[in-house]
Short mmCIF file of C-alpha atoms and ligand atoms in Angstrom, two decimals:
data_model
loop_
_atom_site.label_atom_id
_atom_site.label_comp_id
_atom_site.label_asym_id
_atom_site.label_seq_id
_atom_site.Cartn_x
_atom_site.Cartn_y
_atom_site.Cartn_z
CA MET A 19 9.23 6.61 -2.44
CA LEU A 20 12.74 6.36 -3.57
CA ARG A 21 13.60 5.29 -7.15
CA ASN A 22 17.28 5.31 -8.17
CA LEU A 23 18.06 2.41 -6.26
CA PHE A 24 15.83 0.26 -7.68
CA THR A 25 18.48 -0.60 -10.69
CA LEU A 26 21.07 -1.77 -8.25
CA ARG A 27 18.36 -4.31 -7.09
CA ARG A 28 16.71 -4.77 -10.60
CA PRO A 29 17.29 -8.56 -11.30
CA ALA A 30 19.84 -9.23 -13.94
CA LEU A 31 17.19 -11.19 -15.97
CA LEU A 32 14.23 -8.95 -17.03
CA LEU A 33 11.41 -10.62 -17.79
CA ALA A 34 10.01 -8.97 -20.84
CA LEU A 35 6.95 -10.03 -21.90
CA PRO A 36 5.86 -7.67 -24.86
CA THR A 37 2.63 -9.53 -25.51
CA LEU A 38 1.53 -9.01 -21.70
CA LEU A 39 2.73 -5.57 -21.93
CA ALA A 40 0.31 -4.79 -24.64
CA ALA A 41 -2.72 -6.52 -22.84
CA CYS A 42 -1.86 -4.09 -20.15
CA GLN A 43 -1.68 -1.12 -22.26
CA SER A 44 -5.13 -1.71 -23.82
CA GLN A 45 -6.66 -2.94 -20.77
CA PRO A 46 -10.77 -2.60 -21.28
CA ALA A 47 -12.90 -1.96 -18.71
CA GLN A 48 -14.55 -4.95 -18.74
CA GLN A 49 -14.76 -8.42 -16.28
CA GLN A 50 -11.71 -10.50 -16.59
CA ALA A 51 -10.63 -13.63 -14.80
CA ALA A 52 -7.14 -14.80 -14.06
CA THR A 53 -6.64 -17.51 -11.10
CA GLY A 54 -3.59 -17.64 -8.73
CA ALA A 55 -2.64 -19.26 -5.56
CA ALA A 56 -0.71 -19.02 -2.33
CA ALA A 57 1.98 -21.31 -2.33
CA PRO A 58 2.63 -23.35 0.83
CA GLY A 59 6.41 -22.98 0.15
CA ALA A 60 9.01 -21.71 -2.32
CA LYS A 61 8.15 -22.62 -6.27
CA ALA A 62 10.18 -22.04 -9.17
CA ASP A 63 8.67 -20.72 -12.02
CA SER A 64 9.56 -20.92 -15.93
CA THR A 65 12.74 -19.24 -15.15
CA GLY A 66 13.72 -21.05 -12.31
CA LYS A 67 13.57 -18.71 -10.16
CA LYS A 68 11.99 -19.45 -6.96
CA TYR A 69 9.04 -17.85 -5.62
CA LEU A 70 6.78 -18.22 -2.20
CA ALA A 71 3.68 -17.32 -4.17
CA GLN A 72 2.60 -16.68 -7.70
CA PRO A 73 0.69 -13.42 -8.82
CA LEU A 74 -2.78 -13.52 -8.19
CA VAL A 75 -3.59 -11.83 -11.53
CA ARG A 76 -1.43 -11.87 -14.94
CA ASP A 77 -3.80 -10.00 -17.36
CA ILE A 78 -2.75 -6.63 -15.89
CA TYR A 79 0.02 -5.46 -13.79
CA THR A 80 -1.20 -4.50 -10.00
CA ALA A 81 0.29 -3.31 -7.09
CA ASP A 82 -0.11 -2.18 -3.16
CA PRO A 83 -2.85 -4.55 -2.49
CA SER A 84 -5.26 -3.46 0.55
CA ALA A 85 -7.27 -6.70 1.22
CA HIS A 86 -10.84 -6.59 3.00
CA VAL A 87 -13.27 -9.25 3.71
CA PHE A 88 -16.69 -8.22 2.96
CA ASN A 89 -19.83 -10.64 3.23
CA GLY A 90 -17.55 -13.33 3.36
CA LYS A 91 -15.61 -12.80 0.48
CA ILE A 92 -12.09 -11.06 -0.16
CA TYR A 93 -11.73 -7.82 -2.24
CA ILE A 94 -8.44 -6.27 -2.87
CA TYR A 95 -7.99 -2.59 -3.48
CA PRO A 96 -4.84 -2.57 -5.39
CA SER A 97 -2.78 0.36 -7.83
CA HIS A 98 -3.27 -0.44 -11.45
CA ASP A 99 0.31 -0.25 -12.76
CA PHE A 100 0.66 0.18 -16.73
CA GLU A 101 3.77 1.29 -18.83
CA ALA A 102 2.98 5.34 -19.38
CA GLY A 103 6.16 5.81 -20.88
CA VAL A 104 7.22 8.38 -18.53
CA PRO A 105 10.98 8.31 -17.86
CA GLU A 106 12.49 6.83 -14.76
CA ASN A 107 13.40 9.16 -11.65
CA ASP A 108 13.56 9.33 -7.66
CA ASN A 109 10.23 10.95 -7.35
CA GLY A 110 8.52 8.00 -8.96
CA ASP A 111 7.20 9.84 -11.75
CA HIS A 112 6.87 6.77 -14.09
CA PHE A 113 4.45 5.37 -11.53
CA ALA A 114 2.21 7.35 -13.39
CA MET A 115 -1.30 5.22 -12.73
CA ARG A 116 -4.65 6.40 -13.92
CA ASP A 117 -7.36 4.13 -12.36
CA TYR A 118 -8.21 1.44 -10.39
CA HIS A 119 -9.42 -2.23 -10.76
CA VAL A 120 -11.30 -4.23 -7.79
CA LEU A 121 -9.97 -7.86 -7.54
CA SER A 122 -12.26 -10.43 -5.48
CA LEU A 123 -11.64 -14.14 -4.80
CA ASP A 124 -14.02 -16.53 -2.75
CA SER A 125 -11.23 -18.45 -1.38
CA ILE A 126 -7.47 -18.42 -0.96
CA GLY A 127 -6.01 -20.04 -4.39
CA GLY A 128 -9.58 -19.75 -5.55
CA LYS A 129 -10.30 -18.11 -9.17
CA VAL A 130 -9.49 -14.18 -8.86
CA THR A 131 -11.97 -11.60 -10.54
CA ASP A 132 -11.11 -8.75 -11.88
CA HIS A 133 -14.09 -6.42 -11.93
CA GLY A 134 -12.59 -3.96 -14.46
CA VAL A 135 -12.19 -0.11 -13.64
CA ALA A 136 -13.88 1.17 -10.41
CA LEU A 137 -12.30 4.65 -10.38
CA ASP A 138 -10.52 6.47 -13.51
CA THR A 139 -8.67 9.79 -13.03
CA LYS A 140 -10.67 11.56 -15.60
CA ASP A 141 -14.09 11.31 -13.00
CA ILE A 142 -12.06 13.20 -10.49
CA PRO A 143 -12.45 16.73 -10.38
CA TRP A 144 -9.60 18.16 -8.70
CA ALA A 145 -6.78 15.47 -10.41
CA GLY A 146 -3.49 16.15 -11.22
CA ARG A 147 -1.76 13.01 -12.12
CA GLN A 148 -0.50 9.70 -10.34
CA LEU A 149 -3.18 7.33 -8.27
CA TRP A 150 -0.95 5.33 -6.15
CA ALA A 151 -1.85 3.01 -3.37
CA PRO A 152 -5.54 3.36 -2.32
CA ASP A 153 -7.43 1.41 0.42
CA VAL A 154 -11.32 0.84 1.08
CA ALA A 155 -13.62 1.08 4.01
CA PHE A 156 -17.48 0.07 4.72
CA LYS A 157 -19.82 1.41 6.72
CA ASN A 158 -23.83 1.85 6.97
CA GLY A 159 -24.04 0.43 3.51
CA THR A 160 -21.67 2.38 1.81
CA TYR A 161 -18.21 1.74 0.52
CA TYR A 162 -15.23 4.45 0.78
CA LEU A 163 -12.25 4.15 -1.56
CA TYR A 164 -9.76 6.78 -0.19
CA PHE A 165 -6.85 7.67 -2.74
CA PRO A 166 -3.84 9.36 -3.32
CA LEU A 167 -3.11 11.54 -6.01
CA LYS A 168 -1.32 14.45 -7.19
CA ASP A 169 -3.58 17.72 -7.23
CA LYS A 170 -3.15 20.25 -9.89
CA GLN A 171 -0.76 21.92 -8.19
CA ASP A 172 1.67 18.42 -8.03
CA VAL A 173 0.84 18.01 -4.18
CA PHE A 174 -0.17 14.69 -3.17
CA ARG A 175 -3.94 14.49 -1.59
CA ILE A 176 -6.30 11.86 -0.29
CA GLY A 177 -9.30 11.62 -1.89
CA VAL A 178 -12.39 9.77 -1.64
CA ALA A 179 -14.92 8.30 -3.20
CA THR A 180 -18.13 6.46 -2.80
CA SER A 181 -20.06 3.54 -3.81
CA PRO A 182 -22.86 1.12 -2.83
CA SER A 183 -21.25 -2.01 -4.03
CA PRO A 184 -17.27 -2.95 -3.05
CA THR A 185 -16.34 -3.09 -6.77
CA GLY A 186 -17.61 0.18 -7.85
CA PRO A 187 -17.78 2.26 -9.93
CA PHE A 188 -16.99 4.69 -7.14
CA LYS A 189 -18.08 8.37 -7.55
CA ALA A 190 -15.37 11.08 -6.40
CA GLU A 191 -16.16 13.87 -4.00
CA ALA A 192 -15.55 17.51 -5.79
CA ALA A 193 -12.61 17.95 -3.53
CA PRO A 194 -9.77 16.13 -1.77
CA ILE A 195 -10.08 15.45 2.33
CA ALA A 196 -9.37 18.73 3.92
CA GLY A 197 -6.30 18.43 5.95
CA SER A 198 -5.01 15.69 4.13
CA PHE A 199 -1.63 14.84 2.14
CA SER A 200 0.99 12.60 1.55
CA ILE A 201 0.26 9.02 0.31
CA ASP A 202 -0.96 5.71 1.12
CA PRO A 203 -3.95 5.92 3.13
CA ALA A 204 -4.90 2.79 5.17
CA VAL A 205 -8.21 2.44 7.14
CA PHE A 206 -8.91 0.71 10.21
CA ALA A 207 -12.13 0.32 11.84
CA ASP A 208 -11.65 -0.31 15.90
CA THR A 209 -14.22 -2.41 17.69
CA ASP A 210 -15.74 0.79 19.42
CA GLY A 211 -17.02 2.01 16.27
CA LYS A 212 -14.10 4.77 15.65
CA THR A 213 -12.37 4.86 12.16
CA TYR A 214 -8.91 6.06 11.80
CA MET A 215 -6.95 6.72 8.55
CA TYR A 216 -3.20 6.29 8.88
CA PHE A 217 -1.16 7.63 5.81
CA GLY A 218 2.14 9.07 4.55
CA GLY A 219 5.31 8.02 2.74
CA LEU A 220 8.88 9.71 2.07
CA TRP A 221 10.56 11.08 -0.88
CA GLY A 222 8.54 10.73 -3.65
CA GLY A 223 5.75 10.26 -1.38
CA GLN A 224 6.34 14.21 -0.15
CA LEU A 225 5.82 13.54 3.50
CA GLN A 226 9.13 15.00 4.14
CA ARG A 227 7.43 18.33 3.14
CA TRP A 228 5.25 18.19 6.15
CA VAL A 229 7.28 17.99 8.95
CA THR A 230 6.78 21.21 10.58
CA GLY A 231 2.78 20.29 9.78
CA LYS A 232 2.57 23.19 6.98
CA TYR A 233 3.71 22.33 3.45
CA ASN A 234 7.19 23.13 2.57
CA ALA A 235 7.66 23.22 -1.18
CA ALA A 236 11.29 24.12 -0.62
CA ALA A 237 11.89 20.79 1.19
CA PRO A 238 14.42 18.63 -0.59
CA ASP A 239 12.99 15.47 -1.98
CA LYS A 240 14.46 12.89 -0.09
CA LYS A 241 14.53 10.97 2.76
CA PRO A 242 15.09 12.59 5.74
CA ASP A 243 18.32 11.41 7.54
CA GLY A 244 21.02 12.05 10.93
CA ASN A 245 20.45 11.74 14.25
CA GLY A 246 17.35 13.41 14.37
CA PRO A 247 13.80 11.92 15.04
CA ALA A 248 12.44 9.64 12.31
CA VAL A 249 9.84 11.19 10.23
CA GLY A 250 6.62 9.48 11.42
CA ALA A 251 3.41 7.98 9.50
CA ARG A 252 0.41 10.01 10.58
CA VAL A 253 -3.27 9.14 11.71
CA ALA A 254 -6.31 10.86 11.82
CA VAL A 255 -9.96 9.80 13.44
CA LEU A 256 -12.40 9.92 10.37
CA SER A 257 -15.86 11.63 10.73
CA PRO A 258 -19.11 9.75 11.13
CA ASP A 259 -19.43 10.44 7.41
CA MET A 260 -16.31 8.92 6.39
CA LYS A 261 -15.32 12.08 4.33
CA HIS A 262 -13.47 14.34 6.69
CA PHE A 263 -11.15 13.94 9.27
CA ALA A 264 -12.59 14.31 12.80
CA GLY A 265 -9.73 15.01 14.82
CA PRO A 266 -6.41 16.63 14.38
CA VAL A 267 -3.87 14.49 12.18
CA LYS A 268 -1.09 13.15 14.66
CA GLU A 269 2.51 12.00 14.09
CA ILE A 270 3.15 8.44 14.80
CA THR A 271 6.06 7.44 16.88
CA ILE A 272 7.82 4.42 16.93
CA LEU A 273 9.98 3.31 19.95
CA ASP A 274 12.90 0.82 19.97
CA SER A 275 12.98 -1.93 22.46
CA LEU A 276 14.56 0.61 25.21
CA GLY A 277 11.55 2.81 24.84
CA LYS A 278 13.27 5.47 22.39
CA PRO A 279 12.29 7.05 19.47
CA LEU A 280 13.47 5.55 16.11
CA LEU A 281 15.94 8.15 14.74
CA ALA A 282 15.86 8.97 10.76
CA SER A 283 19.41 7.23 10.22
CA ASP A 284 17.33 4.00 11.43
CA SER A 285 16.56 2.99 7.70
CA LYS A 286 16.36 -0.62 8.56
CA HIS A 287 13.48 -0.02 11.51
CA ARG A 288 11.95 3.59 10.67
CA PHE A 289 8.54 4.23 9.01
CA PHE A 290 9.31 4.96 5.23
CA GLU A 291 5.75 4.43 3.47
CA GLY A 292 2.72 2.16 3.23
CA GLY A 293 1.36 2.01 6.58
CA TRP A 294 -1.09 -0.84 7.66
CA LEU A 295 -2.85 -1.21 11.35
CA HIS A 296 -4.27 -4.43 12.28
CA LYS A 297 -5.33 -5.81 15.55
CA TYR A 298 -4.50 -8.93 17.20
CA GLN A 299 -5.48 -10.27 21.08
CA GLY A 300 -6.48 -6.78 21.92
CA LYS A 301 -3.05 -5.17 20.53
CA TYR A 302 -2.62 -2.86 17.83
CA TYR A 303 0.01 -3.86 15.13
CA PHE A 304 1.33 -1.45 12.90
CA SER A 305 3.34 -2.52 9.94
CA TYR A 306 4.94 -0.55 7.31
CA SER A 307 7.96 -0.78 4.70
CA THR A 308 11.22 0.49 5.34
CA GLY A 309 11.76 1.90 1.96
CA ASP A 310 15.00 2.01 0.88
CA THR A 311 16.30 -1.23 3.30
CA HIS A 312 13.29 -3.07 1.54
CA LEU A 313 11.93 -4.19 4.26
CA LEU A 314 8.11 -5.10 5.56
CA VAL A 315 8.60 -4.54 9.55
CA TYR A 316 6.10 -4.10 12.26
CA ALA A 317 5.50 -2.73 15.63
CA VAL A 318 2.80 -3.09 18.32
CA GLY A 319 1.11 -0.62 20.88
CA THR A 320 -1.82 -0.31 23.18
CA SER A 321 -3.84 2.42 21.15
CA PRO A 322 -4.35 3.29 17.72
CA TYR A 323 -2.70 6.29 17.88
CA GLY A 324 0.71 4.84 19.29
CA PRO A 325 3.39 5.04 20.20
CA PHE A 326 4.21 1.37 18.77
CA THR A 327 7.43 -0.57 19.93
CA TYR A 328 9.20 -2.00 16.83
CA LYS A 329 9.10 -5.94 17.07
CA GLY A 330 10.72 -7.64 13.90
CA VAL A 331 10.50 -8.42 10.10
CA ILE A 332 7.53 -9.37 8.79
CA MET A 333 9.05 -9.90 5.16
CA LYS A 334 12.49 -10.22 3.68
CA PRO A 335 12.91 -7.80 0.76
CA VAL A 336 11.01 -9.36 -2.56
CA GLU A 337 12.39 -8.84 -6.06
CA GLY A 338 11.54 -5.23 -7.46
CA TRP A 339 12.45 -2.05 -5.41
CA THR A 340 10.35 -2.72 -2.60
CA THR A 341 7.03 -4.12 -1.37
CA HIS A 342 3.65 -2.80 0.04
CA HIS A 343 1.08 -4.68 2.18
CA SER A 344 -2.00 -5.62 3.69
CA ILE A 345 -2.91 -8.12 6.34
CA ILE A 346 -6.60 -9.75 6.85
CA GLU A 347 -7.71 -12.45 9.03
CA PHE A 348 -10.15 -14.91 6.47
CA LYS A 349 -12.00 -18.06 7.75
CA GLY A 350 -9.68 -18.39 10.77
CA LYS A 351 -6.34 -17.96 9.13
CA TRP A 352 -4.06 -14.62 8.64
CA TYR A 353 -2.93 -13.72 5.22
CA ILE A 354 -0.62 -10.57 3.74
CA PHE A 355 -1.42 -9.34 0.65
CA TYR A 356 2.03 -7.58 -1.18
CA HIS A 357 3.82 -7.31 -4.81
CA ASP A 358 6.63 -8.15 -6.48
CA THR A 359 8.21 -7.56 -10.13
CA GLN A 360 7.87 -11.30 -11.07
CA LEU A 361 5.84 -10.76 -14.08
CA SER A 362 7.99 -7.75 -15.91
CA GLY A 363 11.41 -7.76 -13.66
CA LYS A 364 10.27 -3.61 -13.71
CA THR A 365 10.08 -2.00 -10.57
CA TRP A 366 7.14 0.19 -11.84
CA LEU A 367 4.94 -3.20 -13.36
CA ARG A 368 4.19 -5.14 -10.71
CA ASN A 369 2.01 -8.16 -9.35
CA VAL A 370 0.05 -8.88 -6.33
CA LYS A 371 0.55 -11.97 -4.52
CA VAL A 372 -1.14 -13.47 -0.88
CA THR A 373 0.86 -15.71 1.45
CA GLU A 374 -0.18 -16.73 5.17
CA LEU A 375 1.26 -14.82 7.91
CA LYS A 376 2.05 -16.98 11.00
CA ARG A 377 2.45 -15.98 14.35
CA ASN A 378 4.48 -17.70 17.71
CA PRO A 379 2.32 -18.42 20.56
CA ASP A 380 3.10 -14.81 22.14
CA GLY A 381 1.73 -13.19 19.02
CA SER A 382 5.01 -12.14 17.31
CA ILE A 383 4.74 -12.69 13.19
CA VAL A 384 7.14 -15.10 12.11
CA THR A 385 9.39 -13.63 8.96
CA ILE A 386 8.44 -14.42 5.79
CA THR A 387 11.04 -15.09 2.89
CA PRO A 388 9.12 -14.23 -0.31
O1 FUB B 738 2.15 2.31 -6.02
C1 FUB B 738 3.07 3.82 -5.92
C2 FUB B 738 3.86 3.80 -4.73
O2 FUB B 738 4.75 2.99 -4.64
C3 FUB B 738 2.92 3.42 -3.42
O3 FUB B 738 2.15 4.65 -2.79
C4 FUB B 738 4.08 3.10 -2.29
O4 FUB B 738 3.42 2.61 -1.27
C5 FUB B 738 4.93 2.01 -3.45
O5 FUB B 738 4.40 0.97 -3.40
#
């Protein structure tokens, strides 16, 4: 995750909200409720800026929303941003998140409930720092929370924590998933019963340190560039107990319309971070953030392992450096959950939103202007 460019994109008017910030810093581990709605069209906020949707919660800062439908209800598993006071740098050290809250809602536009702290770094035995974008899966009566976190050697790994409830609290395993690395786990359960984890993120997410398959601490912490192949997201099938990789970690290839793998220099199309997999009419849609070009894009394939062929832009740049998304079907409609920086104007204090995802008759996704 590259962070210095955000200053170029920082809105001229920073919406500093001191009282809100104070509330976020002293966030109690208790139930809270706030409301938000998916807007049918852009609406202006009190500053006159127009946004397609409004923040789902305003009492805490939230980002990287992974949404799922469990028992007819929508649950959102976001990062919990807060003002850690860590100076900004390119590696994203200022994204120093320490816990997760789970949000839920019965309907799009309805009341959003914040269920309080679901997992805290202090309860993760192998924790170093920085609890980034999580995801959740359900199997055999248990909810599995997957989370990226730097270990005590400052290397991002992916951990798993379990709970009998979708809202937690979650209990972390003693060690991260063996063979896991980098950030942004996204879990997809296929119709044949297999479950896959997609993961990886460049720059601050450390994916470039793993290009040979082995960890290279000396790899420069910047995005790969040039005419070499793009660095792909990774995918691994999960074991029946959902706590291990049951097969090798594979790299995902994204092809252009001519069937050629995308190049590292193709920054408007290649994978950067925040992958998500959903299935629509039998095809696998792999969507992701292009990071430094600020787009959410998608590619389509016929296997959960890819290759996927690049198809287009899902969402144009949001306010803030970049966004991170998830896509779900709920009551016959498709929705995309994402974040921007409407509440704070600061790239490390984000707020999650939702809007409808529309498709053309051929299954292609209609580009959203947020
Ligand atoms: O929230 C921390 C990181 O920022 C996520 O892991 C990335 O996807 C980006 O949203």
